[in-house]
Short mmCIF file of C-alpha atoms in Angstrom, two decimals:
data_model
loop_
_atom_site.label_atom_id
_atom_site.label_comp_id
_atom_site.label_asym_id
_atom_site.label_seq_id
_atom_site.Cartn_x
_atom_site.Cartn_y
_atom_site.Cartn_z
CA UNK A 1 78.98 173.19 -46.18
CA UNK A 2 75.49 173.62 -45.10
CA UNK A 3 73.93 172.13 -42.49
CA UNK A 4 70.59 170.20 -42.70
CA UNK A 5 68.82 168.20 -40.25
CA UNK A 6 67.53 164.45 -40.60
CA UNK A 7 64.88 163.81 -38.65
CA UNK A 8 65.48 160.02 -37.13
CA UNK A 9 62.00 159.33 -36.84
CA UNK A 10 62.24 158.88 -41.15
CA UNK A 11 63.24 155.22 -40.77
CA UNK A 12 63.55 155.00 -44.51
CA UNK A 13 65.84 158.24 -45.69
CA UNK A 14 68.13 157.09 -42.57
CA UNK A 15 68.50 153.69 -43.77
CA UNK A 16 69.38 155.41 -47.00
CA UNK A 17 71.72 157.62 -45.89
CA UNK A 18 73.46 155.09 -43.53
CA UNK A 19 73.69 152.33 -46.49
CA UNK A 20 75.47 155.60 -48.41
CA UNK A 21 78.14 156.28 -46.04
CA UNK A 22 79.03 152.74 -45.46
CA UNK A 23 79.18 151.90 -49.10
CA UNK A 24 80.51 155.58 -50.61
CA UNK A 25 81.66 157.40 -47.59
CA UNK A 26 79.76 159.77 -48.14
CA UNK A 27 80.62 162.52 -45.67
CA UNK A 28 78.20 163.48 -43.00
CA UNK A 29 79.67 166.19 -41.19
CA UNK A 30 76.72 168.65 -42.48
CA UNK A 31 73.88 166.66 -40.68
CA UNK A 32 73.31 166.44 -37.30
CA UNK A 33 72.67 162.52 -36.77
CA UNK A 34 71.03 163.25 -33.39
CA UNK A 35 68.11 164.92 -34.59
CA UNK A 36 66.72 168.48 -35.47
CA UNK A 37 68.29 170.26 -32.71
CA UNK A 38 70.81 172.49 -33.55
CA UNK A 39 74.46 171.39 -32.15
CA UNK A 40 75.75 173.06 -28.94
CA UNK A 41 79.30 173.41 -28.40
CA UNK A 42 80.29 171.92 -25.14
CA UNK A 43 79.90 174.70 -22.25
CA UNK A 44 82.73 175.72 -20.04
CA UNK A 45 82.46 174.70 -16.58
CA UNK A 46 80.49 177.08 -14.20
CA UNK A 47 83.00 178.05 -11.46
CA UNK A 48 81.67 176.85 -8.15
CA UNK A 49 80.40 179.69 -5.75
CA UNK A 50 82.04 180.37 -2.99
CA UNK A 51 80.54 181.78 -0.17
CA UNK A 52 81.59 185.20 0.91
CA UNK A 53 82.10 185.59 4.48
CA UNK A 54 79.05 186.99 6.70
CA UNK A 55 79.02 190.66 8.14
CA UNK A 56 77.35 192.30 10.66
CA UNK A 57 75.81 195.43 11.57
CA UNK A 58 76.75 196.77 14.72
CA UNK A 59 73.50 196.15 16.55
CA UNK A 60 73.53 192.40 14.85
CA UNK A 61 76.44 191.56 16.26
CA UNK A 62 74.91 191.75 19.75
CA UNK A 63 73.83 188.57 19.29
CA UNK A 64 76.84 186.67 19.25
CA UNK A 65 79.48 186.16 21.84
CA UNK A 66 83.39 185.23 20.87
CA UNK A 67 85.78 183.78 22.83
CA UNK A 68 89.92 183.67 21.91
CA UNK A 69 91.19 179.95 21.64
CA UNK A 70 94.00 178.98 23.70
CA UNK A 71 96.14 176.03 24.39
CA UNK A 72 94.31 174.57 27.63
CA UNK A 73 95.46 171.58 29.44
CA UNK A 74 92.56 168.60 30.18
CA UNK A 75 92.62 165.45 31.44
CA UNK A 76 90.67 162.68 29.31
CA UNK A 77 88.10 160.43 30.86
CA UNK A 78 88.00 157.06 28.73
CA UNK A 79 84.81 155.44 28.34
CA UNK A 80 84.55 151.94 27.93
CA UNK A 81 83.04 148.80 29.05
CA UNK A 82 84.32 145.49 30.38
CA UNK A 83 83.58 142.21 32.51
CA UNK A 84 83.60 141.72 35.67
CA UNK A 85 85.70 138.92 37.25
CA UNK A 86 87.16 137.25 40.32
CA UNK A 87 89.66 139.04 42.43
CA UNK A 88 92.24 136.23 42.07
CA UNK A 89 94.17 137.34 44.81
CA UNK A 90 91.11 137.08 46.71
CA UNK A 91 89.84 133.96 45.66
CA UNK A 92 90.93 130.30 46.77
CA UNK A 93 90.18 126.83 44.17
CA UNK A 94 89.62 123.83 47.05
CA UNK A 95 90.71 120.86 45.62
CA UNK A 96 89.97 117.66 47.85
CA UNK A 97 92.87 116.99 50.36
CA UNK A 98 92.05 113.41 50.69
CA UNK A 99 90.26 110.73 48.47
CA UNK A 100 86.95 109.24 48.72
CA UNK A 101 83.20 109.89 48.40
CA UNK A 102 81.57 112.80 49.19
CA UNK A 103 79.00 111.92 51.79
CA UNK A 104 77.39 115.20 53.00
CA UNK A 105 77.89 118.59 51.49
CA UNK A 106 77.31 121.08 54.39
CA UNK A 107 78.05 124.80 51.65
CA UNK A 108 75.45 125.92 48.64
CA UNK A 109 76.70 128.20 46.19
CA UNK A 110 76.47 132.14 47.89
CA UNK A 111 76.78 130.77 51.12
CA UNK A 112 78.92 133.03 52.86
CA UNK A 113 81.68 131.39 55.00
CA UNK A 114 85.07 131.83 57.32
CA UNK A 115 88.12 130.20 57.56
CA UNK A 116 88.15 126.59 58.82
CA UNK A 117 84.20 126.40 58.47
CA UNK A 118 83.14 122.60 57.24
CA UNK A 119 82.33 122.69 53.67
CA UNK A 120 81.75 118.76 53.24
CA UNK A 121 81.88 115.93 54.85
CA UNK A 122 84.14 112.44 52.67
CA UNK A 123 84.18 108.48 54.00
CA UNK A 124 88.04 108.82 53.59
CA UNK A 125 90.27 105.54 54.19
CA UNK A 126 92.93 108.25 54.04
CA UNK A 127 92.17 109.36 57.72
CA UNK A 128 92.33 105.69 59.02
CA UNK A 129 96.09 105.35 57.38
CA UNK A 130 97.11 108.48 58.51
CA UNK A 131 95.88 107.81 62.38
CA UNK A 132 97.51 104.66 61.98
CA UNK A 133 100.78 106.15 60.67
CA UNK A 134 101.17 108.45 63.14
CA UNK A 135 100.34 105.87 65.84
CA UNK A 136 103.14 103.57 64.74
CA UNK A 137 105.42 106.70 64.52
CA UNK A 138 104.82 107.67 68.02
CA UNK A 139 105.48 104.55 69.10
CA UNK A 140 108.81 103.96 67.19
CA UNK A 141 110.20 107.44 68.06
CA UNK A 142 109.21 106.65 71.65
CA UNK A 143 111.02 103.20 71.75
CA UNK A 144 114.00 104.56 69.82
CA UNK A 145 114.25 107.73 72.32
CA UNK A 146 114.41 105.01 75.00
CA UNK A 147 117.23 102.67 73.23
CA UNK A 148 118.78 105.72 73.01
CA UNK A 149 119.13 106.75 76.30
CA UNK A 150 119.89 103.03 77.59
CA UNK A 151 122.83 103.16 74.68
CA UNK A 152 124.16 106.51 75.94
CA UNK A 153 124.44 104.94 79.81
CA UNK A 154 126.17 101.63 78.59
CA UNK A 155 128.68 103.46 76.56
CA UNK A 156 129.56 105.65 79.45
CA UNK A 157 130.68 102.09 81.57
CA UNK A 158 131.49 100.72 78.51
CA UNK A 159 129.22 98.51 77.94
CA UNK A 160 128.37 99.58 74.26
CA UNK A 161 130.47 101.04 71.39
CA UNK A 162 130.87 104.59 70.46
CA UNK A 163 129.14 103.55 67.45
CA UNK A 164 126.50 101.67 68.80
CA UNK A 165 125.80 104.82 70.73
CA UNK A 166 125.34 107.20 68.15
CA UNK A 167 123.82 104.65 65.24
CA UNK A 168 121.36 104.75 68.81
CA UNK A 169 120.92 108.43 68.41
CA UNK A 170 120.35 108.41 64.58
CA UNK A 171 117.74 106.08 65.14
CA UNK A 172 115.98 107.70 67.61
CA UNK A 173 116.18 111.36 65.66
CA UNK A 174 114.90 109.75 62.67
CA UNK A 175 112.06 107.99 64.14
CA UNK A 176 110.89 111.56 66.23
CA UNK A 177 111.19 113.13 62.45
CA UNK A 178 108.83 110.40 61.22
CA UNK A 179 106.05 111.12 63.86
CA UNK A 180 106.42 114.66 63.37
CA UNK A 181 106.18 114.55 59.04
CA UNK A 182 102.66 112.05 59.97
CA UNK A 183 101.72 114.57 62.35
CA UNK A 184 101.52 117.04 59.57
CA UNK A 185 99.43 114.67 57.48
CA UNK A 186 96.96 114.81 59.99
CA UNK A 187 96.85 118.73 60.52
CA UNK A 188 96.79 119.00 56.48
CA UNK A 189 93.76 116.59 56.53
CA UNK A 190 91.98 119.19 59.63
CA UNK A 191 91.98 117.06 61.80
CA UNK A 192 90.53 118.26 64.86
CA UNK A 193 93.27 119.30 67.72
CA UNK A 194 91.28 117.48 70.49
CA UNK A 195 91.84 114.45 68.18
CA UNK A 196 94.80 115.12 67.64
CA UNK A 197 95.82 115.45 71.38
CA UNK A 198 94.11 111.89 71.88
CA UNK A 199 96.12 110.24 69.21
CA UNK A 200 99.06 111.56 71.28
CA UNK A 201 98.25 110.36 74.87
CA UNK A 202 97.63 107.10 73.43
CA UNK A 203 94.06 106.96 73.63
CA UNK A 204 90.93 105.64 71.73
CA UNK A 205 89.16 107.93 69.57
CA UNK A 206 86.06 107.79 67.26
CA UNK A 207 86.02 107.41 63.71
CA UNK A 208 86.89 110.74 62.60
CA UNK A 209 85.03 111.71 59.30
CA UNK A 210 86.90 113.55 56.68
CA UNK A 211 86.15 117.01 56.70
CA UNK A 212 86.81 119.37 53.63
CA UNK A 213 87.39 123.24 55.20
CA UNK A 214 87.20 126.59 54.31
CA UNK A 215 90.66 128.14 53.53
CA UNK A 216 89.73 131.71 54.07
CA UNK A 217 86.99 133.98 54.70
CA UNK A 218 84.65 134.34 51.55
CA UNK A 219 81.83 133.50 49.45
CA UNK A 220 80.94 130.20 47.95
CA UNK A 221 81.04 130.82 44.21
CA UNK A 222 81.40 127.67 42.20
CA UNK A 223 80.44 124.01 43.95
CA UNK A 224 81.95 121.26 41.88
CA UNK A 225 81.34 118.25 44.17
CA UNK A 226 78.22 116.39 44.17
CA UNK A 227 77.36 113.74 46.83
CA UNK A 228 78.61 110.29 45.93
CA UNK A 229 81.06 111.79 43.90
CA UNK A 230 84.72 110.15 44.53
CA UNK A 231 87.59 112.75 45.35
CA UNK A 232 90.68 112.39 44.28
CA UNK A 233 93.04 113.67 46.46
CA UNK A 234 95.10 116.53 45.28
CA UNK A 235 93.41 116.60 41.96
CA UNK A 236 89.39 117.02 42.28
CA UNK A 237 88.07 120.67 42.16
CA UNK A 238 85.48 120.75 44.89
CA UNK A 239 84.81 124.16 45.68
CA UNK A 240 85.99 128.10 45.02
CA UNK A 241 85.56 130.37 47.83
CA UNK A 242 86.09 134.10 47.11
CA UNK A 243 86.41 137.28 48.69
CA UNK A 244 83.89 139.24 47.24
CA UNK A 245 84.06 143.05 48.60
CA UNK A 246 86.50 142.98 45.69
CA UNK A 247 86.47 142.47 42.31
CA UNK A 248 88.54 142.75 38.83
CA UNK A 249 87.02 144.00 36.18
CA UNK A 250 88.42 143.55 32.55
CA UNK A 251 88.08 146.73 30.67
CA UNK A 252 89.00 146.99 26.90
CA UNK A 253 90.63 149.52 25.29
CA UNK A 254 91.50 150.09 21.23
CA UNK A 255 94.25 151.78 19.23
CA UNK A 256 94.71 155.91 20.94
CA UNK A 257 92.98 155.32 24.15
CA UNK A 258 95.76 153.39 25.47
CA UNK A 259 98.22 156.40 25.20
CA UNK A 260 95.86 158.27 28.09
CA UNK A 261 95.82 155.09 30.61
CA UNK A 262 98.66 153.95 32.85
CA UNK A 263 98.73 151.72 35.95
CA UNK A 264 96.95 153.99 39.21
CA UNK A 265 94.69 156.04 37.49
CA UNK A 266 91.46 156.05 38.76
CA UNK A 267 88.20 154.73 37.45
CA UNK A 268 84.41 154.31 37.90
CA UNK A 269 82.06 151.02 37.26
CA UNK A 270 78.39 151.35 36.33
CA UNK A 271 76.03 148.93 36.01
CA UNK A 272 72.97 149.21 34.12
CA UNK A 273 70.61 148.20 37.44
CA UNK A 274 71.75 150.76 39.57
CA UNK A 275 73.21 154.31 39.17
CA UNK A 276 75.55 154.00 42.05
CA UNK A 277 79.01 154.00 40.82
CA UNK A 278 81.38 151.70 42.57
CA UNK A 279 85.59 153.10 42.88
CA UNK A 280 88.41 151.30 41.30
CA UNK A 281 91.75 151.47 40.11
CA UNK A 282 93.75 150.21 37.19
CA UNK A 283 95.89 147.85 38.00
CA UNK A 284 97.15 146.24 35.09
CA UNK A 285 97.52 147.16 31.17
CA UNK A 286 97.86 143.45 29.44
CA UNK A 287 101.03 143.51 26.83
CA UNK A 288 99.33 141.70 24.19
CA UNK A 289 96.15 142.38 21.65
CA UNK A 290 93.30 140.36 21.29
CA UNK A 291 93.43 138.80 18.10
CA UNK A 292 89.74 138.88 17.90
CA UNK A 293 88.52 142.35 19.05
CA UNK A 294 91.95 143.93 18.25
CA UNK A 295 91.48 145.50 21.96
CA UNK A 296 94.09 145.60 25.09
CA UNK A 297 92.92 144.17 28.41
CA UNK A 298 92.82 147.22 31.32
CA UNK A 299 92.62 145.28 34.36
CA UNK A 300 90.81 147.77 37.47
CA UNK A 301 90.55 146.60 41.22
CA UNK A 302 87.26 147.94 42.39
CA UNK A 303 85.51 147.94 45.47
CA UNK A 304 82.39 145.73 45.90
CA UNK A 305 80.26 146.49 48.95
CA UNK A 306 77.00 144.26 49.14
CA UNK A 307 78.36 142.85 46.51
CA UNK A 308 76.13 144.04 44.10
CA UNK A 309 78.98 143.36 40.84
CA UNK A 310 78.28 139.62 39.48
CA UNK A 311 80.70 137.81 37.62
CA UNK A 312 80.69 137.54 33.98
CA UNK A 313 78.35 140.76 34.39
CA UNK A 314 78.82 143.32 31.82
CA UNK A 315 79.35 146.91 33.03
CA UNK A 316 80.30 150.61 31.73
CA UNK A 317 83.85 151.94 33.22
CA UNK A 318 85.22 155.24 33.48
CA UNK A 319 88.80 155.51 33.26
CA UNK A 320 90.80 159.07 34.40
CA UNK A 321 93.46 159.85 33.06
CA UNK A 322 95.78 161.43 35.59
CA UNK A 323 98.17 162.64 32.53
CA UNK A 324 97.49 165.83 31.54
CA UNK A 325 96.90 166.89 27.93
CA UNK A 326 97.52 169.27 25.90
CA UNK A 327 95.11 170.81 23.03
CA UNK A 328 93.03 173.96 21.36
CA UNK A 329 89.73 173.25 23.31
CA UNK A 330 86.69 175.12 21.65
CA UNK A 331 83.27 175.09 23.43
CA UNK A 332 80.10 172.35 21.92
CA UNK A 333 78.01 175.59 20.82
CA UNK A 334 80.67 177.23 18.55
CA UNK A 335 80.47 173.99 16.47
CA UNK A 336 78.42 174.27 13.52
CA UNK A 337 77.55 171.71 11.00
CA UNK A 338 77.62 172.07 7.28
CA UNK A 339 75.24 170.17 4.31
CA UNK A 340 77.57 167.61 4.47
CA UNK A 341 77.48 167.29 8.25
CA UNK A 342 80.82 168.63 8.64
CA UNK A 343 81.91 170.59 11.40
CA UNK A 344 83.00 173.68 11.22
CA UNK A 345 83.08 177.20 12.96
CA UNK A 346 83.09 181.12 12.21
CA UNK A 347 86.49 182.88 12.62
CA UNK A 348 86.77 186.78 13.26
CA UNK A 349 88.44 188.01 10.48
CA UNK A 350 90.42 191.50 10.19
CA UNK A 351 87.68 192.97 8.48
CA UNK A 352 85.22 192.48 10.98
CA UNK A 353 83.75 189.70 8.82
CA UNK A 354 83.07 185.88 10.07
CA UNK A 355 84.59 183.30 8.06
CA UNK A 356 83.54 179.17 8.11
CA UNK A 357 86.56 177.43 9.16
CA UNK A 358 86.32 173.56 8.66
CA UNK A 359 87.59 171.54 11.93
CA UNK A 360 88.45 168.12 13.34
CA UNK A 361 86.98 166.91 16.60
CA UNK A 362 88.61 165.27 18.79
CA UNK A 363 87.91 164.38 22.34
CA UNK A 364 84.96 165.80 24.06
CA UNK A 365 85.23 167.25 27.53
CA UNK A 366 81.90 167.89 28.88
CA UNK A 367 81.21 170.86 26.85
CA UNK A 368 84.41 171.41 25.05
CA UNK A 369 85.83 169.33 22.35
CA UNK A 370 89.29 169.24 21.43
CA UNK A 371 90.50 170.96 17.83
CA UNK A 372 92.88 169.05 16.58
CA UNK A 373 93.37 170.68 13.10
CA UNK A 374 91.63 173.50 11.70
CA UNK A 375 93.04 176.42 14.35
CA UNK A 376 95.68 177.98 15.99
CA UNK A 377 95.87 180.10 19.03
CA UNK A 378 94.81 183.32 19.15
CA UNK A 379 92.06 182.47 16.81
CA UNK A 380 88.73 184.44 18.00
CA UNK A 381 85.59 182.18 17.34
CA UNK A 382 82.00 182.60 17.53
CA UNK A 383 81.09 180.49 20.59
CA UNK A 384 77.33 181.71 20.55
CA UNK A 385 75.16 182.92 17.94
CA UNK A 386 76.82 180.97 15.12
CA UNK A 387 73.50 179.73 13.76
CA UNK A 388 72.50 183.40 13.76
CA UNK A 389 75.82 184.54 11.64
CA UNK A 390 74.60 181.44 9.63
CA UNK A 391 71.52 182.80 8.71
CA UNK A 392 72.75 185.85 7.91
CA UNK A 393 75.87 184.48 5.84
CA UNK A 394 72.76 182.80 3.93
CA UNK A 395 70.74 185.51 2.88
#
């Protein structure tokens, strides 16, 4: 049949035509409904070109070095950041030993301060009842230590029971471990020794002020008490005292990175103010995941002179591994990046010819990164002048 071409702009013959073939059926195979071009048969796909691999003259290939890689052993340094915090083993929460108001406080926040220093000053009735306790238990264990002793001569003429003796004894041993459990009271409430030794002899003292002490040797980092405030004894937070030439600082870690970090390895903090870089270790790996950030906890002791690391402050850490590990390192400069920005290098072949081989990166030390798929040993790379071989594999 014989091909003919209908030209679409014709808005009458098409209309014919189309009201023929849905009323007749009137073939159409011998026009070309899509105009007056003639019909192409569908093309068969171009092969895509491959490159060929580059060569080199002898004097061109003075321009490139190669190096053989090898399985080299490295030890990763994990970089990551974390918070600083509190050494708790360092740090001490004061709650108030006795109840009352707070009438003087004698500490600000960064105050440094030692053990025993005053830290406030609390109108306590709890002093006055413990004075008075141990007074009364001074006394008893002193009368009882007498009736005692008078007991123990009677019963030796008789004059007493065996019983009566020893009920004597009880008595007296009870009443010395009275004074000596309010005596405690007192030296848990700091009260001064000098009072102390007054109380003891019997003699008048002043109204003794309660006085809310330093524990240890620190810095005052949180002050919860206000003046007027009323302690509760043995539950009011009033101060935290910490040693600071010491510090934790959280670091956080996701999915491979944990494989390269155990307990003891070494590390480095950086802050963002200053370049100095302060020495820690890790101390602790946490067990569980943060549901959030889907990272693990690294907890690293590091030193704090001046104490220059704040807490809640954000800083950079360097972990080092001490593990070694094992892997095809290739230097930065034989990596080469393709139109699709992926790496790759060139690979002597037997020929003499330089073939791209894609790669995978993996970690980067310094100026090497680690292969992980792409070569084997023995493989002899172009670790400078790749760009060049580039250019020439182009031309």
């Amino acid at each position: 049949m014989d091909t003919y071409c209908l030209d679409q702009s014709t808005p009458r013959l098409w209309k014919i035509l189309a009201r023929g073939v849905l009323m007749f059926g009137v073939g159409v195979s011998g026009f070309l409904i899509d105009g007056c071009s003639p019909r192409v048969e569908s093309a068969t796909p171009t092969p895509s070109i491959v490159a060929s691999n580059a060569t080199l003259t002898a004097d061109q290939r003075q321009n490139i070095h190669l190096a053989t890689v090898e399985a080299t052993e490295f030890h990763k340094t994990i970089d990551t950041t974390g918070t600083v915090d509190f050494d708790n083993d360092q740090a001490t929460i004061i709650l108030a030993p006795m109840s009352g108001p707070v009438t003087k406080l004698l500490v600000s926040v960064g105050d440094k301060v030692t053990a025993g220093q005053p830290l406030a000053e609390v109108d306590s009735p709890d002093f006055a009842a413990a004075i008075s306790a141990y007074r009364k238990a001074l006394s008893t264990a002193k009368i009882t230590k007498q009736l005692a002793d008078q007991d123990a001569q009677l019963f030796e003429h008789h004059g007493v029971s065996l019983r009566e003796s020893e009920q004597a004894k009880i008595d007296a041993a009870n009443a010395q471990a009275d004074s000596e459990a309010a005596l405690q009271q007192l030296i848990s409430l700091k009260v001064p020794a000098d009072a102390l030794a007054a109380i003891k002899g019997g003699k008048a003292i002043p109204s003794i002020k309660g006085i809310i002490r330093s524990p240890i040797d620190g810095t005052v980092v949180d002050r919860a008490a206000t003046p007027g405030e009323l302690l509760q004894a043995g539950t009011t937070q009033v101060f935290t005292i910490a040693d600071l030439s010491r510090v934790w600082v959280m670091a956080h870690l996701f999915g491979s990175e944990l494989a390269a970090v155990s307990a003891g390895d070494p590390a480095e903090v950086l802050t963002d103010a200053d370049s100095k870089s302060f020495t820690g270790t890790v101390q602790n790996i946490s067990a569980v995941v943060d549901p959030d950030t889907r990272a693990v906890a690294v907890r690293v002791v590091a030193e704090n002179p001046g104490g220059a690391l704040k807490q809640q402050q954000y800083v950079r850490v360097l972990i080092h591994s001490a593990a070694g590990t094992s892997g095809l390192m290739a230097p930065v400069s034989a990596v080469l990046r393709n139109d699709e920005n992926l790496p790759f290098v060139y690979v002597a072949q037997k020929d003499e010819s330089f073939a791209r081989q894609r790669i995978t990166l993996g970690y980067r030390e310094k100026d090497r990164y680690d292969i992980t798929s792409g070569l084997k040993a023995g493989d002899r790379i172009v670790v400078e002048g790749g760009l060049f071989v580039q250019f020439m594999q182009n031309q």
